[in-house]
């Protein structure tokens, strides 16, 4: 974000209301339903997935940091959803998005190697997307085990959320608080998981735009592919959404050659232009990008859209009025 636009943010804005882009990852165990129903002793395999994948993703992150001078936030476990694990990390540059994807791909490959030694009946599939916070997406907070807060005396959910948010970002009382993420980008990401497969890591269109925008500065450009567009229920007013993916897993390269439709858009420049058009036509649906080439660079993504800044400032003023009236 440029210096001039940083000044448009209120000087007293809490840390938890400052604009930030988060990258989200989903990894889902494939074949688990049949596996559970065919084996009385299915639980150890599921527990291994929970433990081993988490260990592997953090090991891959440490390996990356040891061989690279790049700064990138570590992957953070968000939550589990049955046989699905969800992770997130903050992004402050376009290069970090590319690095995070490479770390994730390495973790998927390493976990697959381990899983293959245990069973041939399970695999994993994955999806990745981004979201801008605190608008149009939002963090929400929940108390654990009846924890008490000052705002309990005031019957206002906005003030209760604000107190838990401020405690979270101050690093106080996190053992009493659970954080979750909600919003249009989160809904889109979960919809996209239905398109993923063991050979295709599905990407949101705004994330694909971010990744292709980094090709000129990346040592390892990602082989993105496009396979037409389909409707995602409730997303983009049910207009066709682009299916963009990375080849992963055994036989992934062969899968690339299965596609006729949109194969020319696998060219990074054409794919970037295509994604840019989609984002611009649906700018209120997709994440407004403001990431530069590096955290100190005010390049063509070094800005935050004025309507986002205005919305954040308006919400902050409303929150302050509630606090004064309480």
PDB file of C-alpha atoms in Angstrom:
ATOM      1  CA  UNK A   1       0.000   0.000   0.000  1.00  0.00           C
ATOM      2  CA  UNK A   2       1.419   3.395  -0.946  1.00  0.00           C
ATOM      3  CA  UNK A   3       2.322   5.997   1.644  1.00  0.00           C
ATOM      4  CA  UNK A   4      -0.389   8.384   0.472  1.00  0.00           C
ATOM      5  CA  UNK A   5      -3.085   5.764   0.766  1.00  0.00           C
ATOM      6  CA  UNK A   6      -1.859   4.593   4.149  1.00  0.00           C
ATOM      7  CA  UNK A   7      -2.684   8.108   5.333  1.00  0.00           C
ATOM      8  CA  UNK A   8      -6.310   7.597   4.335  1.00  0.00           C
ATOM      9  CA  UNK A   9      -6.654   4.966   7.038  1.00  0.00           C
ATOM     10  CA  UNK A  10      -7.676   6.339  10.452  1.00  0.00           C
ATOM     11  CA  UNK A  11      -4.611   6.749  12.663  1.00  0.00           C
ATOM     12  CA  UNK A  12      -6.375   4.992  15.553  1.00  0.00           C
ATOM     13  CA  UNK A  13      -7.490   2.008  13.464  1.00  0.00           C
ATOM     14  CA  UNK A  14      -7.065  -1.260  15.437  1.00  0.00           C
ATOM     15  CA  UNK A  15      -4.625  -3.824  14.066  1.00  0.00           C
ATOM     16  CA  UNK A  16      -7.468  -6.246  13.412  1.00  0.00           C
ATOM     17  CA  UNK A  17      -9.194  -3.774  11.067  1.00  0.00           C
ATOM     18  CA  UNK A  18      -6.183  -3.013   8.873  1.00  0.00           C
ATOM     19  CA  UNK A  19      -6.436  -4.349   5.288  1.00  0.00           C
ATOM     20  CA  UNK A  20      -4.703  -7.664   4.705  1.00  0.00           C
ATOM     21  CA  UNK A  21      -4.870 -10.418   2.121  1.00  0.00           C
ATOM     22  CA  UNK A  22      -4.988 -13.985   3.347  1.00  0.00           C
ATOM     23  CA  UNK A  23      -4.206 -17.101   1.336  1.00  0.00           C
ATOM     24  CA  UNK A  24      -6.289 -20.193   2.110  1.00  0.00           C
ATOM     25  CA  UNK A  25      -5.549 -23.850   1.436  1.00  0.00           C
ATOM     26  CA  UNK A  26      -7.764 -26.914   1.638  1.00  0.00           C
ATOM     27  CA  UNK A  27      -6.476 -30.480   1.628  1.00  0.00           C
ATOM     28  CA  UNK A  28      -9.070 -33.240   1.592  1.00  0.00           C
ATOM     29  CA  UNK A  29      -8.654 -36.980   2.019  1.00  0.00           C
ATOM     30  CA  UNK A  30     -10.012 -38.745  -1.078  1.00  0.00           C
ATOM     31  CA  UNK A  31     -11.575 -42.194  -0.733  1.00  0.00           C
ATOM     32  CA  UNK A  32     -12.113 -41.850   2.995  1.00  0.00           C
ATOM     33  CA  UNK A  33     -15.839 -42.672   2.954  1.00  0.00           C
ATOM     34  CA  UNK A  34     -15.349 -46.068   1.299  1.00  0.00           C
ATOM     35  CA  UNK A  35     -12.240 -46.625   3.422  1.00  0.00           C
ATOM     36  CA  UNK A  36     -14.188 -46.117   6.668  1.00  0.00           C
ATOM     37  CA  UNK A  37     -17.043 -48.353   5.600  1.00  0.00           C
ATOM     38  CA  UNK A  38     -14.798 -51.204   4.489  1.00  0.00           C
ATOM     39  CA  UNK A  39     -12.504 -51.270   7.525  1.00  0.00           C
ATOM     40  CA  UNK A  40     -13.498 -51.527  11.183  1.00  0.00           C
ATOM     41  CA  UNK A  41     -10.120 -50.035  12.116  1.00  0.00           C
ATOM     42  CA  UNK A  42     -10.245 -46.855  10.002  1.00  0.00           C
ATOM     43  CA  UNK A  43      -9.478 -44.289  12.698  1.00  0.00           C
ATOM     44  CA  UNK A  44      -5.650 -44.662  12.740  1.00  0.00           C
ATOM     45  CA  UNK A  45      -5.440 -43.665   9.058  1.00  0.00           C
ATOM     46  CA  UNK A  46      -7.458 -40.525   9.727  1.00  0.00           C
ATOM     47  CA  UNK A  47      -5.382 -39.623  12.770  1.00  0.00           C
ATOM     48  CA  UNK A  48      -2.224 -40.159  10.731  1.00  0.00           C
ATOM     49  CA  UNK A  49      -3.570 -37.697   8.161  1.00  0.00           C
ATOM     50  CA  UNK A  50      -4.223 -35.045  10.813  1.00  0.00           C
ATOM     51  CA  UNK A  51      -0.800 -35.475  12.391  1.00  0.00           C
ATOM     52  CA  UNK A  52       1.399 -36.231   9.400  1.00  0.00           C
ATOM     53  CA  UNK A  53       0.171 -33.548   7.037  1.00  0.00           C
ATOM     54  CA  UNK A  54       0.549 -30.849   9.668  1.00  0.00           C
ATOM     55  CA  UNK A  55       4.081 -31.997  10.439  1.00  0.00           C
ATOM     56  CA  UNK A  56       4.950 -32.131   6.744  1.00  0.00           C
ATOM     57  CA  UNK A  57       3.627 -28.666   5.847  1.00  0.00           C
ATOM     58  CA  UNK A  58       5.634 -27.087   8.658  1.00  0.00           C
ATOM     59  CA  UNK A  59       8.720 -29.115   7.724  1.00  0.00           C
ATOM     60  CA  UNK A  60       8.425 -27.904   4.129  1.00  0.00           C
ATOM     61  CA  UNK A  61       8.073 -24.326   5.368  1.00  0.00           C
ATOM     62  CA  UNK A  62      11.240 -24.646   7.475  1.00  0.00           C
ATOM     63  CA  UNK A  63      13.110 -26.168   4.527  1.00  0.00           C
ATOM     64  CA  UNK A  64      12.050 -23.267   2.323  1.00  0.00           C
ATOM     65  CA  UNK A  65      13.186 -20.689   4.868  1.00  0.00           C
ATOM     66  CA  UNK A  66      16.565 -22.409   5.242  1.00  0.00           C
ATOM     67  CA  UNK A  67      17.307 -22.200   1.513  1.00  0.00           C
ATOM     68  CA  UNK A  68      15.684 -18.843   0.787  1.00  0.00           C
ATOM     69  CA  UNK A  69      16.060 -15.299   2.048  1.00  0.00           C
ATOM     70  CA  UNK A  70      12.422 -14.620   1.246  1.00  0.00           C
ATOM     71  CA  UNK A  71      10.156 -13.586   4.092  1.00  0.00           C
ATOM     72  CA  UNK A  72       6.838 -15.388   4.270  1.00  0.00           C
ATOM     73  CA  UNK A  73       4.404 -16.048   7.096  1.00  0.00           C
ATOM     74  CA  UNK A  74       4.220 -19.689   8.211  1.00  0.00           C
ATOM     75  CA  UNK A  75       1.122 -21.708   7.303  1.00  0.00           C
ATOM     76  CA  UNK A  76      -1.386 -21.519  10.131  1.00  0.00           C
ATOM     77  CA  UNK A  77      -3.866 -24.297  10.858  1.00  0.00           C
ATOM     78  CA  UNK A  78      -7.348 -22.835  10.527  1.00  0.00           C
ATOM     79  CA  UNK A  79      -9.648 -25.767  11.276  1.00  0.00           C
ATOM     80  CA  UNK A  80     -10.687 -29.255  10.245  1.00  0.00           C
ATOM     81  CA  UNK A  81     -13.895 -30.134   8.460  1.00  0.00           C
ATOM     82  CA  UNK A  82     -14.268 -33.879   8.715  1.00  0.00           C
ATOM     83  CA  UNK A  83     -11.586 -35.336   6.431  1.00  0.00           C
ATOM     84  CA  UNK A  84     -10.561 -31.859   5.241  1.00  0.00           C
ATOM     85  CA  UNK A  85      -7.813 -29.703   6.767  1.00  0.00           C
ATOM     86  CA  UNK A  86      -7.733 -25.948   6.208  1.00  0.00           C
ATOM     87  CA  UNK A  87      -4.711 -23.651   6.477  1.00  0.00           C
ATOM     88  CA  UNK A  88      -4.129 -19.946   5.971  1.00  0.00           C
ATOM     89  CA  UNK A  89      -1.334 -17.375   5.909  1.00  0.00           C
ATOM     90  CA  UNK A  90      -1.021 -13.616   5.456  1.00  0.00           C
ATOM     91  CA  UNK A  91       0.404 -12.233   2.206  1.00  0.00           C
ATOM     92  CA  UNK A  92       2.227  -8.929   1.908  1.00  0.00           C
ATOM     93  CA  UNK A  93       3.677  -9.362  -1.603  1.00  0.00           C
ATOM     94  CA  UNK A  94       2.966 -11.169  -4.852  1.00  0.00           C
ATOM     95  CA  UNK A  95       6.198 -13.139  -4.512  1.00  0.00           C
ATOM     96  CA  UNK A  96       4.961 -14.555  -1.207  1.00  0.00           C
ATOM     97  CA  UNK A  97       1.919 -15.994  -2.966  1.00  0.00           C
ATOM     98  CA  UNK A  98       4.139 -17.916  -5.386  1.00  0.00           C
ATOM     99  CA  UNK A  99       6.415 -19.109  -2.576  1.00  0.00           C
ATOM    100  CA  UNK A 100       3.456 -20.260  -0.489  1.00  0.00           C
ATOM    101  CA  UNK A 101       2.075 -22.290  -3.393  1.00  0.00           C
ATOM    102  CA  UNK A 102       5.467 -23.961  -3.911  1.00  0.00           C
ATOM    103  CA  UNK A 103       5.632 -24.838  -0.208  1.00  0.00           C
ATOM    104  CA  UNK A 104       2.131 -26.281  -0.379  1.00  0.00           C
ATOM    105  CA  UNK A 105       2.906 -28.315  -3.507  1.00  0.00           C
ATOM    106  CA  UNK A 106       5.996 -29.744  -1.809  1.00  0.00           C
ATOM    107  CA  UNK A 107       3.904 -30.705   1.205  1.00  0.00           C
ATOM    108  CA  UNK A 108       1.301 -32.441  -0.958  1.00  0.00           C
ATOM    109  CA  UNK A 109       4.003 -34.417  -2.772  1.00  0.00           C
ATOM    110  CA  UNK A 110       5.742 -35.403   0.462  1.00  0.00           C
ATOM    111  CA  UNK A 111       2.505 -36.478   2.112  1.00  0.00           C
ATOM    112  CA  UNK A 112       1.534 -38.546  -0.923  1.00  0.00           C
ATOM    113  CA  UNK A 113       4.830 -40.414  -0.687  1.00  0.00           C
ATOM    114  CA  UNK A 114       4.163 -41.224   2.959  1.00  0.00           C
ATOM    115  CA  UNK A 115       0.540 -42.180   2.304  1.00  0.00           C
ATOM    116  CA  UNK A 116       1.525 -44.561  -0.499  1.00  0.00           C
ATOM    117  CA  UNK A 117       3.516 -46.649   1.977  1.00  0.00           C
ATOM    118  CA  UNK A 118       0.395 -47.103   4.139  1.00  0.00           C
ATOM    119  CA  UNK A 119      -2.466 -47.683   1.686  1.00  0.00           C
ATOM    120  CA  UNK A 120      -3.391 -47.459  -1.980  1.00  0.00           C
ATOM    121  CA  UNK A 121      -7.013 -46.670  -1.151  1.00  0.00           C
ATOM    122  CA  UNK A 122      -6.526 -43.053  -0.072  1.00  0.00           C
ATOM    123  CA  UNK A 123      -5.271 -39.923  -1.792  1.00  0.00           C
ATOM    124  CA  UNK A 124      -5.574 -36.171  -1.302  1.00  0.00           C
ATOM    125  CA  UNK A 125      -7.002 -33.299  -3.317  1.00  0.00           C
ATOM    126  CA  UNK A 126      -6.495 -29.595  -2.765  1.00  0.00           C
ATOM    127  CA  UNK A 127      -7.818 -26.086  -3.436  1.00  0.00           C
ATOM    128  CA  UNK A 128      -6.345 -22.611  -2.885  1.00  0.00           C
ATOM    129  CA  UNK A 129      -7.907 -19.151  -2.834  1.00  0.00           C
ATOM    130  CA  UNK A 130      -7.407 -15.658  -1.399  1.00  0.00           C
ATOM    131  CA  UNK A 131      -9.551 -13.190   0.522  1.00  0.00           C
ATOM    132  CA  UNK A 132      -9.280  -9.536   1.565  1.00  0.00           C
ATOM    133  CA  UNK A 133     -10.009  -8.628   5.191  1.00  0.00           C
ATOM    134  CA  UNK A 134     -11.741  -6.984   7.024  1.00  0.00           C
ATOM    135  CA  UNK A 135     -13.841  -6.146   3.960  1.00  0.00           C
ATOM    136  CA  UNK A 136     -15.450  -7.678   2.011  1.00  0.00           C
ATOM    137  CA  UNK A 137     -14.580 -10.711   4.160  1.00  0.00           C
ATOM    138  CA  UNK A 138     -14.462 -10.776   7.928  1.00  0.00           C
ATOM    139  CA  UNK A 139     -12.903 -12.536  10.877  1.00  0.00           C
ATOM    140  CA  UNK A 140     -15.337 -13.703  13.546  1.00  0.00           C
ATOM    141  CA  UNK A 141     -14.432 -14.726  17.074  1.00  0.00           C
ATOM    142  CA  UNK A 142     -15.956 -17.147  19.559  1.00  0.00           C
ATOM    143  CA  UNK A 143     -15.289 -17.625  23.241  1.00  0.00           C
ATOM    144  CA  UNK A 144     -14.131 -20.932  24.637  1.00  0.00           C
ATOM    145  CA  UNK A 145     -15.643 -22.569  27.692  1.00  0.00           C
ATOM    146  CA  UNK A 146     -17.665 -19.662  29.033  1.00  0.00           C
ATOM    147  CA  UNK A 147     -14.799 -17.152  29.128  1.00  0.00           C
ATOM    148  CA  UNK A 148     -15.888 -13.754  30.469  1.00  0.00           C
ATOM    149  CA  UNK A 149     -15.257 -10.401  28.761  1.00  0.00           C
ATOM    150  CA  UNK A 150     -15.967  -6.774  29.628  1.00  0.00           C
ATOM    151  CA  UNK A 151     -18.435  -6.453  26.767  1.00  0.00           C
ATOM    152  CA  UNK A 152     -20.659  -9.130  28.341  1.00  0.00           C
ATOM    153  CA  UNK A 153     -22.397  -6.382  30.297  1.00  0.00           C
ATOM    154  CA  UNK A 154     -23.474  -4.734  27.025  1.00  0.00           C
ATOM    155  CA  UNK A 155     -25.951  -6.563  24.822  1.00  0.00           C
ATOM    156  CA  UNK A 156     -24.219  -5.771  21.533  1.00  0.00           C
ATOM    157  CA  UNK A 157     -22.572  -8.432  19.333  1.00  0.00           C
ATOM    158  CA  UNK A 158     -20.444  -5.821  17.530  1.00  0.00           C
ATOM    159  CA  UNK A 159     -18.777  -4.758  20.789  1.00  0.00           C
ATOM    160  CA  UNK A 160     -18.307  -8.376  21.846  1.00  0.00           C
ATOM    161  CA  UNK A 161     -16.585  -9.129  18.544  1.00  0.00           C
ATOM    162  CA  UNK A 162     -14.452  -5.995  18.819  1.00  0.00           C
ATOM    163  CA  UNK A 163     -13.191  -6.926  22.277  1.00  0.00           C
ATOM    164  CA  UNK A 164     -12.289 -10.469  21.249  1.00  0.00           C
ATOM    165  CA  UNK A 165     -10.658  -9.172  18.048  1.00  0.00           C
ATOM    166  CA  UNK A 166      -8.486  -6.698  19.945  1.00  0.00           C
ATOM    167  CA  UNK A 167      -7.470  -9.362  22.471  1.00  0.00           C
ATOM    168  CA  UNK A 168      -6.570 -11.729  19.663  1.00  0.00           C
ATOM    169  CA  UNK A 169      -4.353  -9.238  17.858  1.00  0.00           C
ATOM    170  CA  UNK A 170      -2.758  -8.117  21.113  1.00  0.00           C
ATOM    171  CA  UNK A 171      -1.837 -11.756  21.745  1.00  0.00           C
ATOM    172  CA  UNK A 172      -3.796 -11.836  25.004  1.00  0.00           C
ATOM    173  CA  UNK A 173      -6.205 -14.557  26.024  1.00  0.00           C
ATOM    174  CA  UNK A 174      -6.017 -16.528  22.787  1.00  0.00           C
ATOM    175  CA  UNK A 175      -6.623 -19.697  24.787  1.00  0.00           C
ATOM    176  CA  UNK A 176     -10.094 -18.249  25.508  1.00  0.00           C
ATOM    177  CA  UNK A 177     -10.860 -17.299  21.890  1.00  0.00           C
ATOM    178  CA  UNK A 178     -11.456 -19.163  18.618  1.00  0.00           C
ATOM    179  CA  UNK A 179     -11.119 -17.318  15.300  1.00  0.00           C
ATOM    180  CA  UNK A 180     -12.988 -18.158  12.107  1.00  0.00           C
ATOM    181  CA  UNK A 181     -13.284 -16.579   8.658  1.00  0.00           C
ATOM    182  CA  UNK A 182     -16.473 -15.743   6.760  1.00  0.00           C
ATOM    183  CA  UNK A 183     -17.373 -13.841   3.613  1.00  0.00           C
ATOM    184  CA  UNK A 184     -17.841 -14.131  -0.149  1.00  0.00           C
ATOM    185  CA  UNK A 185     -14.258 -15.266  -0.813  1.00  0.00           C
ATOM    186  CA  UNK A 186     -14.577 -18.019   1.788  1.00  0.00           C
ATOM    187  CA  UNK A 187     -17.848 -19.206   0.258  1.00  0.00           C
ATOM    188  CA  UNK A 188     -16.271 -19.215  -3.207  1.00  0.00           C
ATOM    189  CA  UNK A 189     -13.275 -21.176  -1.952  1.00  0.00           C
ATOM    190  CA  UNK A 190     -15.455 -23.879  -0.453  1.00  0.00           C
ATOM    191  CA  UNK A 191     -17.464 -24.066  -3.664  1.00  0.00           C
ATOM    192  CA  UNK A 192     -14.234 -24.519  -5.636  1.00  0.00           C
ATOM    193  CA  UNK A 193     -13.233 -27.536  -3.541  1.00  0.00           C
ATOM    194  CA  UNK A 194     -15.889 -29.538  -5.398  1.00  0.00           C
ATOM    195  CA  UNK A 195     -13.827 -29.141  -8.593  1.00  0.00           C
ATOM    196  CA  UNK A 196     -10.534 -30.353  -7.158  1.00  0.00           C
ATOM    197  CA  UNK A 197      -9.176 -33.842  -7.738  1.00  0.00           C
ATOM    198  CA  UNK A 198      -6.001 -35.762  -6.854  1.00  0.00           C
ATOM    199  CA  UNK A 199      -4.515 -34.558 -10.159  1.00  0.00           C
ATOM    200  CA  UNK A 200      -5.809 -30.962 -10.103  1.00  0.00           C
ATOM    201  CA  UNK A 201      -5.211 -28.309  -7.478  1.00  0.00           C
ATOM    202  CA  UNK A 202      -7.978 -25.777  -8.142  1.00  0.00           C
ATOM    203  CA  UNK A 203      -7.217 -22.043  -7.834  1.00  0.00           C
ATOM    204  CA  UNK A 204      -9.581 -19.101  -7.502  1.00  0.00           C
ATOM    205  CA  UNK A 205      -9.451 -16.682 -10.439  1.00  0.00           C
ATOM    206  CA  UNK A 206      -8.093 -13.804  -8.342  1.00  0.00           C
ATOM    207  CA  UNK A 207      -5.330 -16.018  -6.959  1.00  0.00           C
ATOM    208  CA  UNK A 208      -4.475 -17.141 -10.506  1.00  0.00           C
ATOM    209  CA  UNK A 209      -4.268 -13.478 -11.535  1.00  0.00           C
ATOM    210  CA  UNK A 210      -1.950 -12.808  -8.607  1.00  0.00           C
ATOM    211  CA  UNK A 211       0.286 -15.767  -9.481  1.00  0.00           C
ATOM    212  CA  UNK A 212       0.533 -14.970 -13.194  1.00  0.00           C
ATOM    213  CA  UNK A 213       1.333 -11.353 -12.307  1.00  0.00           C
ATOM    214  CA  UNK A 214       4.433 -12.651 -10.528  1.00  0.00           C
ATOM    215  CA  UNK A 215       5.831 -14.673 -13.432  1.00  0.00           C
ATOM    216  CA  UNK A 216       8.365 -12.049 -14.483  1.00  0.00           C
ATOM    217  CA  UNK A 217      10.052 -12.093 -11.067  1.00  0.00           C
ATOM    218  CA  UNK A 218       9.616 -15.780 -10.225  1.00  0.00           C
ATOM    219  CA  UNK A 219      12.435 -18.316 -10.504  1.00  0.00           C
ATOM    220  CA  UNK A 220       9.881 -21.129 -10.706  1.00  0.00           C
ATOM    221  CA  UNK A 221       6.773 -20.072 -12.676  1.00  0.00           C
ATOM    222  CA  UNK A 222       3.780 -22.227 -11.861  1.00  0.00           C
ATOM    223  CA  UNK A 223       2.235 -24.299 -14.704  1.00  0.00           C
ATOM    224  CA  UNK A 224      -1.321 -22.983 -14.506  1.00  0.00           C
ATOM    225  CA  UNK A 225      -3.987 -24.462 -16.787  1.00  0.00           C
ATOM    226  CA  UNK A 226      -7.462 -23.446 -17.853  1.00  0.00           C
ATOM    227  CA  UNK A 227     -10.316 -25.860 -18.605  1.00  0.00           C
ATOM    228  CA  UNK A 228     -13.257 -23.698 -19.536  1.00  0.00           C
ATOM    229  CA  UNK A 229     -15.866 -22.325 -17.148  1.00  0.00           C
ATOM    230  CA  UNK A 230     -18.799 -23.740 -15.229  1.00  0.00           C
ATOM    231  CA  UNK A 231     -21.410 -22.361 -12.885  1.00  0.00           C
ATOM    232  CA  UNK A 232     -20.607 -22.282  -9.177  1.00  0.00           C
ATOM    233  CA  UNK A 233     -23.871 -22.105  -7.271  1.00  0.00           C
ATOM    234  CA  UNK A 234     -24.377 -18.615  -5.867  1.00  0.00           C
ATOM    235  CA  UNK A 235     -21.023 -17.277  -7.110  1.00  0.00           C
ATOM    236  CA  UNK A 236     -20.801 -14.377  -9.606  1.00  0.00           C
ATOM    237  CA  UNK A 237     -24.608 -14.359  -9.938  1.00  0.00           C
ATOM    238  CA  UNK A 238     -24.322 -17.916 -11.255  1.00  0.00           C
ATOM    239  CA  UNK A 239     -22.280 -16.820 -14.260  1.00  0.00           C
ATOM    240  CA  UNK A 240     -19.715 -19.392 -15.469  1.00  0.00           C
ATOM    241  CA  UNK A 241     -16.614 -19.360 -13.279  1.00  0.00           C
ATOM    242  CA  UNK A 242     -13.182 -20.185 -14.793  1.00  0.00           C
ATOM    243  CA  UNK A 243     -11.692 -23.556 -13.896  1.00  0.00           C
ATOM    244  CA  UNK A 244      -7.981 -22.856 -13.308  1.00  0.00           C
ATOM    245  CA  UNK A 245      -5.712 -25.486 -11.871  1.00  0.00           C
ATOM    246  CA  UNK A 246      -2.215 -26.788 -11.249  1.00  0.00           C
ATOM    247  CA  UNK A 247      -1.233 -30.359 -12.174  1.00  0.00           C
ATOM    248  CA  UNK A 248      -0.401 -32.402  -9.076  1.00  0.00           C
ATOM    249  CA  UNK A 249      -0.085 -36.038  -8.085  1.00  0.00           C
ATOM    250  CA  UNK A 250       0.595 -39.154 -10.122  1.00  0.00           C
ATOM    251  CA  UNK A 251      -0.296 -38.786 -13.789  1.00  0.00           C
ATOM    252  CA  UNK A 252      -0.840 -35.048 -13.485  1.00  0.00           C
ATOM    253  CA  UNK A 253       1.138 -34.223 -16.605  1.00  0.00           C
ATOM    254  CA  UNK A 254      -0.922 -36.676 -18.648  1.00  0.00           C
ATOM    255  CA  UNK A 255      -4.062 -34.895 -17.463  1.00  0.00           C
ATOM    256  CA  UNK A 256      -2.804 -31.681 -19.042  1.00  0.00           C
ATOM    257  CA  UNK A 257      -3.021 -33.229 -22.496  1.00  0.00           C
ATOM    258  CA  UNK A 258      -6.605 -34.348 -21.925  1.00  0.00           C
ATOM    259  CA  UNK A 259      -7.811 -30.773 -22.303  1.00  0.00           C
ATOM    260  CA  UNK A 260      -8.775 -29.220 -25.610  1.00  0.00           C
ATOM    261  CA  UNK A 261     -10.934 -26.331 -24.450  1.00  0.00           C
ATOM    262  CA  UNK A 262      -8.991 -23.274 -23.389  1.00  0.00           C
ATOM    263  CA  UNK A 263      -5.599 -24.906 -23.803  1.00  0.00           C
ATOM    264  CA  UNK A 264      -4.212 -21.709 -25.354  1.00  0.00           C
ATOM    265  CA  UNK A 265      -5.014 -19.864 -22.140  1.00  0.00           C
ATOM    266  CA  UNK A 266      -2.361 -21.896 -20.361  1.00  0.00           C
ATOM    267  CA  UNK A 267       0.012 -19.262 -21.727  1.00  0.00           C
ATOM    268  CA  UNK A 268       0.687 -17.134 -18.620  1.00  0.00           C
ATOM    269  CA  UNK A 269       0.217 -13.778 -20.344  1.00  0.00           C
ATOM    270  CA  UNK A 270      -3.067 -14.790 -21.934  1.00  0.00           C
ATOM    271  CA  UNK A 271      -4.272 -16.407 -18.732  1.00  0.00           C
ATOM    272  CA  UNK A 272      -3.363 -13.296 -16.766  1.00  0.00           C
ATOM    273  CA  UNK A 273      -5.320 -11.080 -19.174  1.00  0.00           C
ATOM    274  CA  UNK A 274      -8.275 -13.441 -19.010  1.00  0.00           C
ATOM    275  CA  UNK A 275      -8.267 -13.467 -15.195  1.00  0.00           C
ATOM    276  CA  UNK A 276      -7.837  -9.698 -15.090  1.00  0.00           C
ATOM    277  CA  UNK A 277     -10.943  -9.247 -17.237  1.00  0.00           C
ATOM    278  CA  UNK A 278     -12.936 -11.589 -14.997  1.00  0.00           C
ATOM    279  CA  UNK A 279     -11.804  -9.745 -11.860  1.00  0.00           C
ATOM    280  CA  UNK A 280     -12.558  -6.310 -13.333  1.00  0.00           C
ATOM    281  CA  UNK A 281     -16.017  -7.352 -14.483  1.00  0.00           C
ATOM    282  CA  UNK A 282     -16.814  -8.741 -11.033  1.00  0.00           C
ATOM    283  CA  UNK A 283     -14.693  -6.503  -8.812  1.00  0.00           C
ATOM    284  CA  UNK A 284     -17.165  -6.650  -5.926  1.00  0.00           C
ATOM    285  CA  UNK A 285     -16.974 -10.449  -5.906  1.00  0.00           C
ATOM    286  CA  UNK A 286     -13.218 -10.942  -6.232  1.00  0.00           C
ATOM    287  CA  UNK A 287     -10.484  -9.843  -3.875  1.00  0.00           C
ATOM    288  CA  UNK A 288      -9.307  -6.305  -4.757  1.00  0.00           C
ATOM    289  CA  UNK A 289      -5.554  -6.793  -5.064  1.00  0.00           C
ATOM    290  CA  UNK A 290      -3.078  -4.379  -3.525  1.00  0.00           C
ATOM    291  CA  UNK A 291       0.071  -6.480  -3.306  1.00  0.00           C
ATOM    292  CA  UNK A 292       3.384  -5.217  -4.692  1.00  0.00           C
ATOM    293  CA  UNK A 293       6.367  -7.237  -5.903  1.00  0.00           C
ATOM    294  CA  UNK A 294       7.807  -7.007  -2.391  1.00  0.00           C
ATOM    295  CA  UNK A 295       6.552  -5.497   0.891  1.00  0.00           C
ATOM    296  CA  UNK A 296       8.540  -2.269   0.313  1.00  0.00           C
ATOM    297  CA  UNK A 297       7.544  -1.814  -3.320  1.00  0.00           C
ATOM    298  CA  UNK A 298       4.703   0.435  -4.447  1.00  0.00           C
ATOM    299  CA  UNK A 299       4.203  -1.285  -7.769  1.00  0.00           C
ATOM    300  CA  UNK A 300       0.993  -1.652  -9.710  1.00  0.00           C
ATOM    301  CA  UNK A 301      -0.603  -3.587  -6.844  1.00  0.00           C
ATOM    302  CA  UNK A 302       0.670  -1.242  -4.129  1.00  0.00           C
ATOM    303  CA  UNK A 303      -2.719   0.254  -3.362  1.00  0.00           C
ATOM    304  CA  UNK A 304      -6.004  -0.459  -1.635  1.00  0.00           C
ATOM    305  CA  UNK A 305      -9.267   0.349  -3.431  1.00  0.00           C
ATOM    306  CA  UNK A 306     -10.834   3.551  -2.060  1.00  0.00           C
ATOM    307  CA  UNK A 307     -14.216   1.886  -1.547  1.00  0.00           C
ATOM    308  CA  UNK A 308     -12.556  -0.696   0.702  1.00  0.00           C
ATOM    309  CA  UNK A 309     -10.755   2.003   2.717  1.00  0.00           C
ATOM    310  CA  UNK A 310     -14.000   3.964   3.019  1.00  0.00           C
ATOM    311  CA  UNK A 311     -15.906   0.906   4.193  1.00  0.00           C
ATOM    312  CA  UNK A 312     -13.294   0.081   6.828  1.00  0.00           C
ATOM    313  CA  UNK A 313     -13.250   3.675   8.075  1.00  0.00           C
ATOM    314  CA  UNK A 314     -17.050   3.772   8.207  1.00  0.00           C
ATOM    315  CA  UNK A 315     -17.213   0.522  10.192  1.00  0.00           C
ATOM    316  CA  UNK A 316     -14.559   1.809  12.605  1.00  0.00           C
ATOM    317  CA  UNK A 317     -16.459   5.049  13.206  1.00  0.00           C
ATOM    318  CA  UNK A 318     -19.654   3.081  13.872  1.00  0.00           C
ATOM    319  CA  UNK A 319     -17.792   0.844  16.318  1.00  0.00           C
ATOM    320  CA  UNK A 320     -16.409   3.858  18.177  1.00  0.00           C
ATOM    321  CA  UNK A 321     -19.898   5.347  18.494  1.00  0.00           C
ATOM    322  CA  UNK A 322     -21.152   2.103  20.006  1.00  0.00           C
ATOM    323  CA  UNK A 323     -18.295   2.091  22.509  1.00  0.00           C
ATOM    324  CA  UNK A 324     -19.043   5.668  23.552  1.00  0.00           C
ATOM    325  CA  UNK A 325     -22.734   4.870  24.022  1.00  0.00           C
ATOM    326  CA  UNK A 326     -22.098   1.701  26.028  1.00  0.00           C
TER     327      UNK A 326
END
